[in-house]
One Martini backbone bead per residue (centre of mass of N, CA, C, O) as a GRO file, in nm:
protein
  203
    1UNK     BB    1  -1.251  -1.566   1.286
    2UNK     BB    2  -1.155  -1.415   1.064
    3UNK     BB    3  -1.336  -1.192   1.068
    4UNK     BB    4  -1.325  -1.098   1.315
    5UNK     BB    5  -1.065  -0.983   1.286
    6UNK     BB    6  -1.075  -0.813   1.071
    7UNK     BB    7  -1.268  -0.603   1.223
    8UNK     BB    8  -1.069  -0.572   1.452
    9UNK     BB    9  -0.850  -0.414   1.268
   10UNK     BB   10  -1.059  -0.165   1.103
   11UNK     BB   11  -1.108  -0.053   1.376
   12UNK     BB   12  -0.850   0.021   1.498
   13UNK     BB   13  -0.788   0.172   1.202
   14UNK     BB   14  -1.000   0.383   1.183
   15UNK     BB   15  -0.943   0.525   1.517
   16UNK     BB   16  -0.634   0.586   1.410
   17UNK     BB   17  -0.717   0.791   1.223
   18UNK     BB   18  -0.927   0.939   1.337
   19UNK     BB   19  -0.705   1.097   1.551
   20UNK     BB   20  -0.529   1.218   1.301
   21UNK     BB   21  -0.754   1.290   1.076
   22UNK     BB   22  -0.866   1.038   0.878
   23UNK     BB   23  -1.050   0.985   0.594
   24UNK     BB   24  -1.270   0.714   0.470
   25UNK     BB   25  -1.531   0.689   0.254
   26UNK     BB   26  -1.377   0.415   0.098
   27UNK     BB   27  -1.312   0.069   0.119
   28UNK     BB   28  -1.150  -0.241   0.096
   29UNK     BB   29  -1.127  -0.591   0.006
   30UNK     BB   30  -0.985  -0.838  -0.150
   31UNK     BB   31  -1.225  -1.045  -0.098
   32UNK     BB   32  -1.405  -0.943  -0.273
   33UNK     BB   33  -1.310  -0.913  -0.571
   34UNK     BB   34  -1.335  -1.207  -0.568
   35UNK     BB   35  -1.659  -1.240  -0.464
   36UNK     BB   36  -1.715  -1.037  -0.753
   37UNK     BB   37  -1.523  -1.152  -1.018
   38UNK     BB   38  -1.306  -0.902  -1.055
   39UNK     BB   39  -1.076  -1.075  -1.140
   40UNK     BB   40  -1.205  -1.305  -1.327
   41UNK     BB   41  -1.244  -1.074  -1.549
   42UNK     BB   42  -0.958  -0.948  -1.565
   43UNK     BB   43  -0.833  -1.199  -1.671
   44UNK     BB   44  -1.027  -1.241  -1.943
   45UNK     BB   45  -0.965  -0.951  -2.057
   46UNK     BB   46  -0.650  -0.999  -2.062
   47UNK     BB   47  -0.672  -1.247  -2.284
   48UNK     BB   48  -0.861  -1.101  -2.505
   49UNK     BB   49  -0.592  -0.861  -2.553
   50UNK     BB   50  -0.335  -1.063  -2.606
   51UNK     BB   51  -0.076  -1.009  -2.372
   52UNK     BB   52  -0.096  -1.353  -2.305
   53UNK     BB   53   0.054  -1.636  -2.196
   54UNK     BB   54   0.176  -1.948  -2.212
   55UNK     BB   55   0.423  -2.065  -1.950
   56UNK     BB   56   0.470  -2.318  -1.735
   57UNK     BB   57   0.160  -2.321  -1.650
   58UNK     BB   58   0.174  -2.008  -1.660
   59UNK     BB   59   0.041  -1.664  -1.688
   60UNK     BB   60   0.154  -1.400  -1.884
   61UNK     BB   61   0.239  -1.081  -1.895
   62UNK     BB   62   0.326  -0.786  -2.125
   63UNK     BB   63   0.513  -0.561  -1.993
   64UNK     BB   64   0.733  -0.499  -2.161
   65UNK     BB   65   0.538  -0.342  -2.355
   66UNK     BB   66   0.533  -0.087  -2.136
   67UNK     BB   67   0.847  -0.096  -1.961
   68UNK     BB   68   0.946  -0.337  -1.834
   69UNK     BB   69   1.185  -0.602  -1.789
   70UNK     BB   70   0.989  -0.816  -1.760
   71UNK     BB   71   0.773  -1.059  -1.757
   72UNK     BB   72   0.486  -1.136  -1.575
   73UNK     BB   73   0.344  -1.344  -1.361
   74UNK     BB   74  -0.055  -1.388  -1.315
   75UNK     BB   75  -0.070  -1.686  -1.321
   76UNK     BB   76  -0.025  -1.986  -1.162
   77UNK     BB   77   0.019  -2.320  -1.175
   78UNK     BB   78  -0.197  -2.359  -0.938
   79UNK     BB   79  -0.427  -2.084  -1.021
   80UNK     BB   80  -0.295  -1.845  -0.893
   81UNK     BB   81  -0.288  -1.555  -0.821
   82UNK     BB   82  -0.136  -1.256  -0.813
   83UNK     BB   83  -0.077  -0.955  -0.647
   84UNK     BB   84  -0.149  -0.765  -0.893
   85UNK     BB   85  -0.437  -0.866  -1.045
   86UNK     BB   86  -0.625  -0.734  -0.829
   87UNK     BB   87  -0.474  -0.439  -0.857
   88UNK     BB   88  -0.636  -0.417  -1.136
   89UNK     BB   89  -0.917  -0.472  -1.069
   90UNK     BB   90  -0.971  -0.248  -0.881
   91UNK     BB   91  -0.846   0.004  -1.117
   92UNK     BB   92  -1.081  -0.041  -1.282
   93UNK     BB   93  -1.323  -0.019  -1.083
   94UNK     BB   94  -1.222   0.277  -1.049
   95UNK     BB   95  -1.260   0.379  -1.363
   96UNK     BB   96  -1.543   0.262  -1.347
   97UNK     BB   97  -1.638   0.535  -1.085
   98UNK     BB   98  -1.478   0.805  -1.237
   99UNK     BB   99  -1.159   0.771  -1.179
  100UNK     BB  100  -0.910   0.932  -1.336
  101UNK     BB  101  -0.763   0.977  -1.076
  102UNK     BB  102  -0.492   0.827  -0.913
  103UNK     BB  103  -0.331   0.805  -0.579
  104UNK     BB  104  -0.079   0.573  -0.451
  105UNK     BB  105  -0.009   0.500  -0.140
  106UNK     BB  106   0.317   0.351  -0.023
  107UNK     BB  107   0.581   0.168   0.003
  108UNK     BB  108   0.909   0.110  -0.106
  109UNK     BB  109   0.824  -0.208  -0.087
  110UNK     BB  110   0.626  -0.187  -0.383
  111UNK     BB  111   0.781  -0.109  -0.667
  112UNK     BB  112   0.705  -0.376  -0.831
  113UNK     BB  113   0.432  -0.289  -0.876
  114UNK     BB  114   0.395  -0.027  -1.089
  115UNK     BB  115   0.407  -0.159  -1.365
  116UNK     BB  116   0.227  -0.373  -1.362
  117UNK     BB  117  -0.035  -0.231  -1.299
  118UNK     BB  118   0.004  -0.026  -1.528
  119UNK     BB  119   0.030  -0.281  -1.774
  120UNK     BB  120  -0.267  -0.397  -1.685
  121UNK     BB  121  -0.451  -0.133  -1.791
  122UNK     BB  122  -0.292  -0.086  -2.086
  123UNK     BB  123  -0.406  -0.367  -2.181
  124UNK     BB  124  -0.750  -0.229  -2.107
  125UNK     BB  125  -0.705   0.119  -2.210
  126UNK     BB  126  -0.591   0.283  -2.080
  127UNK     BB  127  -0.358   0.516  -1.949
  128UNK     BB  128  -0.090   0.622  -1.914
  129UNK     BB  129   0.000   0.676  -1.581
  130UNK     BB  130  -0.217   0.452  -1.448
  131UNK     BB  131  -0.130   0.485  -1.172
  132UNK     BB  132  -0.027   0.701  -0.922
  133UNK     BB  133   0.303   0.682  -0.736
  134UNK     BB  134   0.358   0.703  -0.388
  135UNK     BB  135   0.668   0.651  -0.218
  136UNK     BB  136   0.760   0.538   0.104
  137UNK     BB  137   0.975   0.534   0.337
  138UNK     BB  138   1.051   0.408   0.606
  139UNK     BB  139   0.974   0.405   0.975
  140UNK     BB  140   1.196   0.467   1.236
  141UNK     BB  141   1.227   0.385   1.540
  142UNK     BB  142   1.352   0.575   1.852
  143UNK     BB  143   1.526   0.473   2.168
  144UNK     BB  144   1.820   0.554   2.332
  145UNK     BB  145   1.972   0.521   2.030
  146UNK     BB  146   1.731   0.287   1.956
  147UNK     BB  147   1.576   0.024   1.742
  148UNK     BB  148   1.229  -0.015   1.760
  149UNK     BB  149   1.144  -0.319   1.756
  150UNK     BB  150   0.919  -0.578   1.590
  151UNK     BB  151   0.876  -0.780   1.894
  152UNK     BB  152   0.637  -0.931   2.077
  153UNK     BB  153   0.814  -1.097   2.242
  154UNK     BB  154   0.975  -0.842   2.353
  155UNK     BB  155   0.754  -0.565   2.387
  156UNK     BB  156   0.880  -0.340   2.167
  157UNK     BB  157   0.602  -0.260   2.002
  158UNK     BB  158   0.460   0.027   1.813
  159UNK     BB  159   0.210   0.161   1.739
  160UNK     BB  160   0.017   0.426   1.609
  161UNK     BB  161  -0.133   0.479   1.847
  162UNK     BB  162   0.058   0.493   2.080
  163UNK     BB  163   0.234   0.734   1.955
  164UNK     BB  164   0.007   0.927   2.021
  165UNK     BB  165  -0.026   0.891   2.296
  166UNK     BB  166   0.237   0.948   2.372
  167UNK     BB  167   0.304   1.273   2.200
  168UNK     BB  168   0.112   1.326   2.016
  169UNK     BB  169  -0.078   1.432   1.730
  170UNK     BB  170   0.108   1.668   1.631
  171UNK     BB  171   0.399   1.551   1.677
  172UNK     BB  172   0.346   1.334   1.475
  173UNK     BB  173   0.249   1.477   1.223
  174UNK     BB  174   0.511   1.658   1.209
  175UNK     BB  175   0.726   1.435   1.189
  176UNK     BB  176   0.582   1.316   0.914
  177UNK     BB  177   0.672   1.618   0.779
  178UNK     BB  178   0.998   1.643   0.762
  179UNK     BB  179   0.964   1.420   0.514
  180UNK     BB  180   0.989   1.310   0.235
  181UNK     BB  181   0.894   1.042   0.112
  182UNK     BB  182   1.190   0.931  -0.011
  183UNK     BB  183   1.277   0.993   0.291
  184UNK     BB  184   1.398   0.917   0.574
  185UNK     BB  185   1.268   0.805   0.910
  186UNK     BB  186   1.329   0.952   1.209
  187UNK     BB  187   1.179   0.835   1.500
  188UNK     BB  188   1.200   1.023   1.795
  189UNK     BB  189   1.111   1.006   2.093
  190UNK     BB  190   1.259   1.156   2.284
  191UNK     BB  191   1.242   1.408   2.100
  192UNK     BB  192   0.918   1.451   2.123
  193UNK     BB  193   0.917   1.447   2.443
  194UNK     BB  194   1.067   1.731   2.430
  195UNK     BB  195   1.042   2.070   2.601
  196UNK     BB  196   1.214   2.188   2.411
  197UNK     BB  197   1.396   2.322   2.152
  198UNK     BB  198   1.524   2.067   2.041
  199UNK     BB  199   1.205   2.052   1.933
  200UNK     BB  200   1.129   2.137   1.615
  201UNK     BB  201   0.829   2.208   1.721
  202UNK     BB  202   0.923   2.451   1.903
  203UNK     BB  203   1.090   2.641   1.658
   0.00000   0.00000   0.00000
């Protein structure tokens, strides 16, 4: 069932990718990091690297060292990692991959991946400020001059592939790129769909 689903979601999100125009040569599953061992072998990597310490039943790695402003839990006392962990795993992998250079696209609600996932890998010998991150503000849609909430139950929620069959994949492009990454972006659908000069596609 999990798989199905999987399956059923990359499906999905590549269909709606690929009608933006954006195409993905590589992707990852989490789930991989794991059961490829990658998770487990930079665990003990960084282990090995002298960085990490056992307190109160869990790992923590030396983040401060880093420029962090406290250490953080890299495996929980119940011996599950945190979600940064699979994170350096990753971008280990992408740079014996022979990606030197990496820019990670996240929303501005990852902001404390940062420090972290960079203090991971600097203690595996990569270099400061790898890899770079681009944090984009959330994006409200409204419509009626209200915002429309993301409530299944309600009927509420536009998906991104909605919202190009909506308005349009240019239109949609326009707007996405009317802010800056770090800037709010106010979706106004009734303004996407005027076709006066109004909308600033038009202007």
């Amino acid at each position: 069932m999990r798989e199905t689903a999987v399956r059923m979601l990359r499906e999905e999100q590549d269909r709606d990718l690929s009608d933006f125009g954006l195409h993905f040569d590589v992707y990852f599953l989490e789930s991989s990091l794991y059961e490829d061992g990658q998770v487990e072998s930079t665990a003990a990597a960084l282990r090995e690297s002298g960085k990490v310490y056992d307190l109160d039943g869990a790992v923590w790695l030396r983040t401060t060292e880093y420029g962090d402003q406290k250490d953080r839990v890299m495996i929980k006392s119940d011996g599950s990692p945190t979600y940064f962990l699979p994170d350096v795993a990753y971008h280990m992998g992408k740079w014996g991959r022979g990606f030197h250079q990496a820019i990670n696209v996240q929303g501005a609600d990852h902001h404390g991946t940062v420090a972290r996932v960079q203090a991971g890998v600097q203690a595996l010998g990569l270099p400061e400020g790898y890899p770079e991150y681009v944090l984009h503000q959330m994006v409200r849609v409204e419509r009626d001059g209200k915002e429309v909430k993301l409530s299944k139950r309600a009927g509420s929620n536009i998906t991104f592939g909605e919202l190009m069959t909506k308005v349009g994949v240019d239109v949609t492009r326009y707007f996405f790129q009317m802010r800056k990454p770090d800037g709010h972006l106010v979706f106004d659908l009734d303004l996407a769909l005027d076709q006066s000069d109004k909308n600033p596609v038009y202007k």
